[in-house]
mmCIF file of C-alpha atoms in Angstrom:
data_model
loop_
_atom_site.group_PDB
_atom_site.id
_atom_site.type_symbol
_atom_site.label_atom_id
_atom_site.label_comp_id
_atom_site.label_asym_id
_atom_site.label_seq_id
_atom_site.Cartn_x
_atom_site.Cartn_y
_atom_site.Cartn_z
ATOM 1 C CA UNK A 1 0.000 0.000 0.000
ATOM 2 C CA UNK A 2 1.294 3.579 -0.436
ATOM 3 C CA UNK A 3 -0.158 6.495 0.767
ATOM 4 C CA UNK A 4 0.692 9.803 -0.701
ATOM 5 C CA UNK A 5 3.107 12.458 0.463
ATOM 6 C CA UNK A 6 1.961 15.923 0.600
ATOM 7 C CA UNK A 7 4.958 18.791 0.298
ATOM 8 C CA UNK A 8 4.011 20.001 3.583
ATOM 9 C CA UNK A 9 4.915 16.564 5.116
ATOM 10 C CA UNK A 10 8.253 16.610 3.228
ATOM 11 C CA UNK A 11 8.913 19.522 5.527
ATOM 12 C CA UNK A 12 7.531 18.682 8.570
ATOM 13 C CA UNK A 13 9.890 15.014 8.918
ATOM 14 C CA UNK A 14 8.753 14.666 13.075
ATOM 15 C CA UNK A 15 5.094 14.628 11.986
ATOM 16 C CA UNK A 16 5.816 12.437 8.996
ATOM 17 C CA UNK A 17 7.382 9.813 11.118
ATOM 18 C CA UNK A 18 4.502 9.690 13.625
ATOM 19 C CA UNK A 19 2.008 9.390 10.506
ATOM 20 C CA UNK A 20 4.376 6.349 9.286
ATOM 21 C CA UNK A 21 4.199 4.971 12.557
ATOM 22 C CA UNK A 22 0.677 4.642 13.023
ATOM 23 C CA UNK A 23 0.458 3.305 9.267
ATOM 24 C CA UNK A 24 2.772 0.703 10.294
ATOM 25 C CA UNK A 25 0.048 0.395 13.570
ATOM 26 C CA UNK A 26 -3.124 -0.004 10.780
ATOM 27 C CA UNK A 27 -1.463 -1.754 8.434
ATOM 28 C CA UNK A 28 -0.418 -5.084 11.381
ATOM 29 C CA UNK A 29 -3.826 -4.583 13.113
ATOM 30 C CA UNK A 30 -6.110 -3.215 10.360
ATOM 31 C CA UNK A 31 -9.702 -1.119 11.989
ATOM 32 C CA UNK A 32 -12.105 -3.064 14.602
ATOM 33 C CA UNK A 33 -10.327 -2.721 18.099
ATOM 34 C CA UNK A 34 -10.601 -0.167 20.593
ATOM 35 C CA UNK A 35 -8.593 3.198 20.542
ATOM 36 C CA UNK A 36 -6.155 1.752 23.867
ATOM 37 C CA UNK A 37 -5.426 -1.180 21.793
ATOM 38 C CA UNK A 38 -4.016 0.934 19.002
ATOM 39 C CA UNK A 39 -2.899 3.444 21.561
ATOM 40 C CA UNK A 40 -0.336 0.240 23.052
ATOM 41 C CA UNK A 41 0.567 -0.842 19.566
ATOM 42 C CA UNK A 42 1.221 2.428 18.603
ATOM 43 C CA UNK A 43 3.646 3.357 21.750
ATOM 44 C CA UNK A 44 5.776 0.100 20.595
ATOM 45 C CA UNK A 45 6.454 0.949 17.346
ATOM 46 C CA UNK A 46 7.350 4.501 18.451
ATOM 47 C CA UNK A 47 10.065 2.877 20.462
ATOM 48 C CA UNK A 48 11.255 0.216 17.949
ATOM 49 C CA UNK A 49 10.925 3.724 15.327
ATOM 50 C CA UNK A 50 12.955 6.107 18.569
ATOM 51 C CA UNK A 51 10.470 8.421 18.045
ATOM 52 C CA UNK A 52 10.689 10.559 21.541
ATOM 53 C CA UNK A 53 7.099 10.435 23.073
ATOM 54 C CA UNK A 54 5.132 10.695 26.231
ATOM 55 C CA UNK A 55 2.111 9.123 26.656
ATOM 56 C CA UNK A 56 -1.762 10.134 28.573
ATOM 57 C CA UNK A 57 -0.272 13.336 29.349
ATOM 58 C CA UNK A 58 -2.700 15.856 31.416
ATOM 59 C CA UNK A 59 -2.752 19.079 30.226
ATOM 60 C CA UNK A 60 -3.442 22.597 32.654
ATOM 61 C CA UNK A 61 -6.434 24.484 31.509
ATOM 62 C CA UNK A 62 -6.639 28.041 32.386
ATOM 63 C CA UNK A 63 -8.988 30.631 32.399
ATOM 64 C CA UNK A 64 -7.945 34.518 32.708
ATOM 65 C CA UNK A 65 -4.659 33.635 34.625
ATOM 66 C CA UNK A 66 -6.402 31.228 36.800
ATOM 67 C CA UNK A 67 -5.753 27.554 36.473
ATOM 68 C CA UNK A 68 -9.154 25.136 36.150
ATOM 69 C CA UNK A 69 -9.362 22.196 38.262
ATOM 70 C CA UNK A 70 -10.323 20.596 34.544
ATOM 71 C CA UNK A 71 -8.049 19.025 32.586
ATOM 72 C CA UNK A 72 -7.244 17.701 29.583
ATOM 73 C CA UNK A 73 -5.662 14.095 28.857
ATOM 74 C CA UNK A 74 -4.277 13.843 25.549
ATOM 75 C CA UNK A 75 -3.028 10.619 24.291
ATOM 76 C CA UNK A 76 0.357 11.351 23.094
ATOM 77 C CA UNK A 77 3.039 14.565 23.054
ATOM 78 C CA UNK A 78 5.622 13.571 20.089
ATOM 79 C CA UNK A 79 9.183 15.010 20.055
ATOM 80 C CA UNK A 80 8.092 17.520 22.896
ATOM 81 C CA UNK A 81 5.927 19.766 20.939
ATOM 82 C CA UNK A 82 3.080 17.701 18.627
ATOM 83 C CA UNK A 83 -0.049 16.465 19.726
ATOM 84 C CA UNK A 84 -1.110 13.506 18.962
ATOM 85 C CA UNK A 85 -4.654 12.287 19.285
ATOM 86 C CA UNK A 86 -5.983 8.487 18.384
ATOM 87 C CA UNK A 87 -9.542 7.837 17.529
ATOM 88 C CA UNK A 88 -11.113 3.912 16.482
ATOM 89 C CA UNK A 89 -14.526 5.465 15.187
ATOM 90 C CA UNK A 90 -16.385 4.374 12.130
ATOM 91 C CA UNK A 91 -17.099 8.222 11.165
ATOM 92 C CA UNK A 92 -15.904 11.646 12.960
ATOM 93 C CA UNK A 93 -17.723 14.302 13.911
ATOM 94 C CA UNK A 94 -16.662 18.236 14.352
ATOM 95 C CA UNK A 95 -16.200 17.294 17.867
ATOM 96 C CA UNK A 96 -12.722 15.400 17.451
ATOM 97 C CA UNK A 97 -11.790 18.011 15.714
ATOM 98 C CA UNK A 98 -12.260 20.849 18.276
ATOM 99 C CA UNK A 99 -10.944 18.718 20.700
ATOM 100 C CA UNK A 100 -7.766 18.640 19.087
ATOM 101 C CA UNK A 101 -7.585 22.187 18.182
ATOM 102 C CA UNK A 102 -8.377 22.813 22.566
ATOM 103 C CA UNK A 103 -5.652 20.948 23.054
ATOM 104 C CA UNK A 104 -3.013 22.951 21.218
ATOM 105 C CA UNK A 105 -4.142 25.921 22.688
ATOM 106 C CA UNK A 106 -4.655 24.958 25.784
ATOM 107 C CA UNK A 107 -1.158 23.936 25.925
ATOM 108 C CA UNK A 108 0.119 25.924 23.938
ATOM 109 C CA UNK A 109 1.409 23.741 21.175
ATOM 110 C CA UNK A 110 1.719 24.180 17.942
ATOM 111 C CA UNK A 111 1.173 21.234 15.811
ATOM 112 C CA UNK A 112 -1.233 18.151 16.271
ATOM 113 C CA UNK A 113 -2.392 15.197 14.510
ATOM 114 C CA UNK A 114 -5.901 13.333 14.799
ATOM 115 C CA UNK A 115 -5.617 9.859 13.799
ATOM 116 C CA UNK A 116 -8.568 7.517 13.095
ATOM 117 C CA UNK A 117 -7.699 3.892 13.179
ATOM 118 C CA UNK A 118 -11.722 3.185 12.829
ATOM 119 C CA UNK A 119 -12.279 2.306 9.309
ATOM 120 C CA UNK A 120 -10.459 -0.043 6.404
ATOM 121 C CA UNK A 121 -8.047 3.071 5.910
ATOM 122 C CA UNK A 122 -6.109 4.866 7.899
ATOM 123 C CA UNK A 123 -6.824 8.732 8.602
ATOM 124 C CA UNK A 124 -5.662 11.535 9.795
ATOM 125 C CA UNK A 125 -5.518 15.255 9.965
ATOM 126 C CA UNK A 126 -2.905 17.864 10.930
ATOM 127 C CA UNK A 127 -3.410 20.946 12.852
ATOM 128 C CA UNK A 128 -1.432 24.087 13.035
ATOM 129 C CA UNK A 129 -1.816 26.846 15.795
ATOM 130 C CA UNK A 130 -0.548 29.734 16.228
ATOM 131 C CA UNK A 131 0.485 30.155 19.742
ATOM 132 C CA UNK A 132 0.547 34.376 19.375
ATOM 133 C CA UNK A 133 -2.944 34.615 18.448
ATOM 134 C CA UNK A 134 -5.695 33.579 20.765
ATOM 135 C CA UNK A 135 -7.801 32.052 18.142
ATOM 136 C CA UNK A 136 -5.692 30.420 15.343
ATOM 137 C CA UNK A 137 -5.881 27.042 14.692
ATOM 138 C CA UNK A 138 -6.531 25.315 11.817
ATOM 139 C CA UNK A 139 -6.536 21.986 9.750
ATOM 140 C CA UNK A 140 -3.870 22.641 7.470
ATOM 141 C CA UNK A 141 -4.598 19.103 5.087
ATOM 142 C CA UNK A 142 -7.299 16.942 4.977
ATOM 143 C CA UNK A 143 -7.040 12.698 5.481
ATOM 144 C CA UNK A 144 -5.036 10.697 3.102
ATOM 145 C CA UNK A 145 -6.338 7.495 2.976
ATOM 146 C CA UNK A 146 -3.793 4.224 2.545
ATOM 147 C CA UNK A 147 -4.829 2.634 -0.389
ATOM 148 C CA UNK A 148 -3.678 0.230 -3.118
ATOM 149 C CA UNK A 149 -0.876 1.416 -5.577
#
């Protein structure tokens, strides 16, 4: 299978390894379990790959200097500074993707990826925010689904 490589990827080689990573995840597995299943998988082949991660990390959330006692879990933080959220749903919604976008400015990150291990082909989408402005963050590509050659 080969998936195709958009020019923003080619320049962006941290968040193209993750997306190989979790291809390599969906490609052994394939789409049917839950997310914590993929979630495992994927944390292994992020080792055997040295890609620097932590995982389940709780994020501060803060409202007009004053820390919430809500927080945030998101499943992974790649190479210090990328988001990286795992979904096993047949079809997402807007939700997942504010969710993501919270994230990043909440902790005031500025790149993400939403991966959905839920159907035959792997998806995901990459986010971009700009920590300087209050309110921008964006999709900056749509999925690219793994598909035959």
């Amino acid at each position: 299978m080969k998936a195709r490589t958009t020019e923003s990827e080619q320049r962006d080689p941290q968040t193209y390894a993750i997306i190989g990573a979790c291809m390599e995840v969906h490609r052994q597995l394939g789409h049917g379990f839950s997310e914590s299943v993929y979630q495992e998988a994927l944390e292994e082949e992020f080792k055997l790959r040295s890609i620097p991660y932590q995982r389940e990390v709780r994020l501060r959330i803060y409202y007009k200097g004053k820390e919430l006692k809500c927080k945030f879990d998101v499943d992974f933080i790649c190479f210090g500074d990328i988001v990286v959220e795992l979904k096993a749903l047949r079809q997402l919604s807007g939700t997942e993707t504010s969710q993501v976008i919270n994230y990043l400015k909440a902790a005031n990150i500025r790149r993400g990826l939403m991966v959905n291990f839920g159907g035959p082909w792997l998806k995901y989408e990459r986010f971009v925010h700009d920590p300087s402005s209050v309110s921008s963050a964006s999709s900056v590509d749509g999925s690219e689904p793994e598909g035959p050659e």
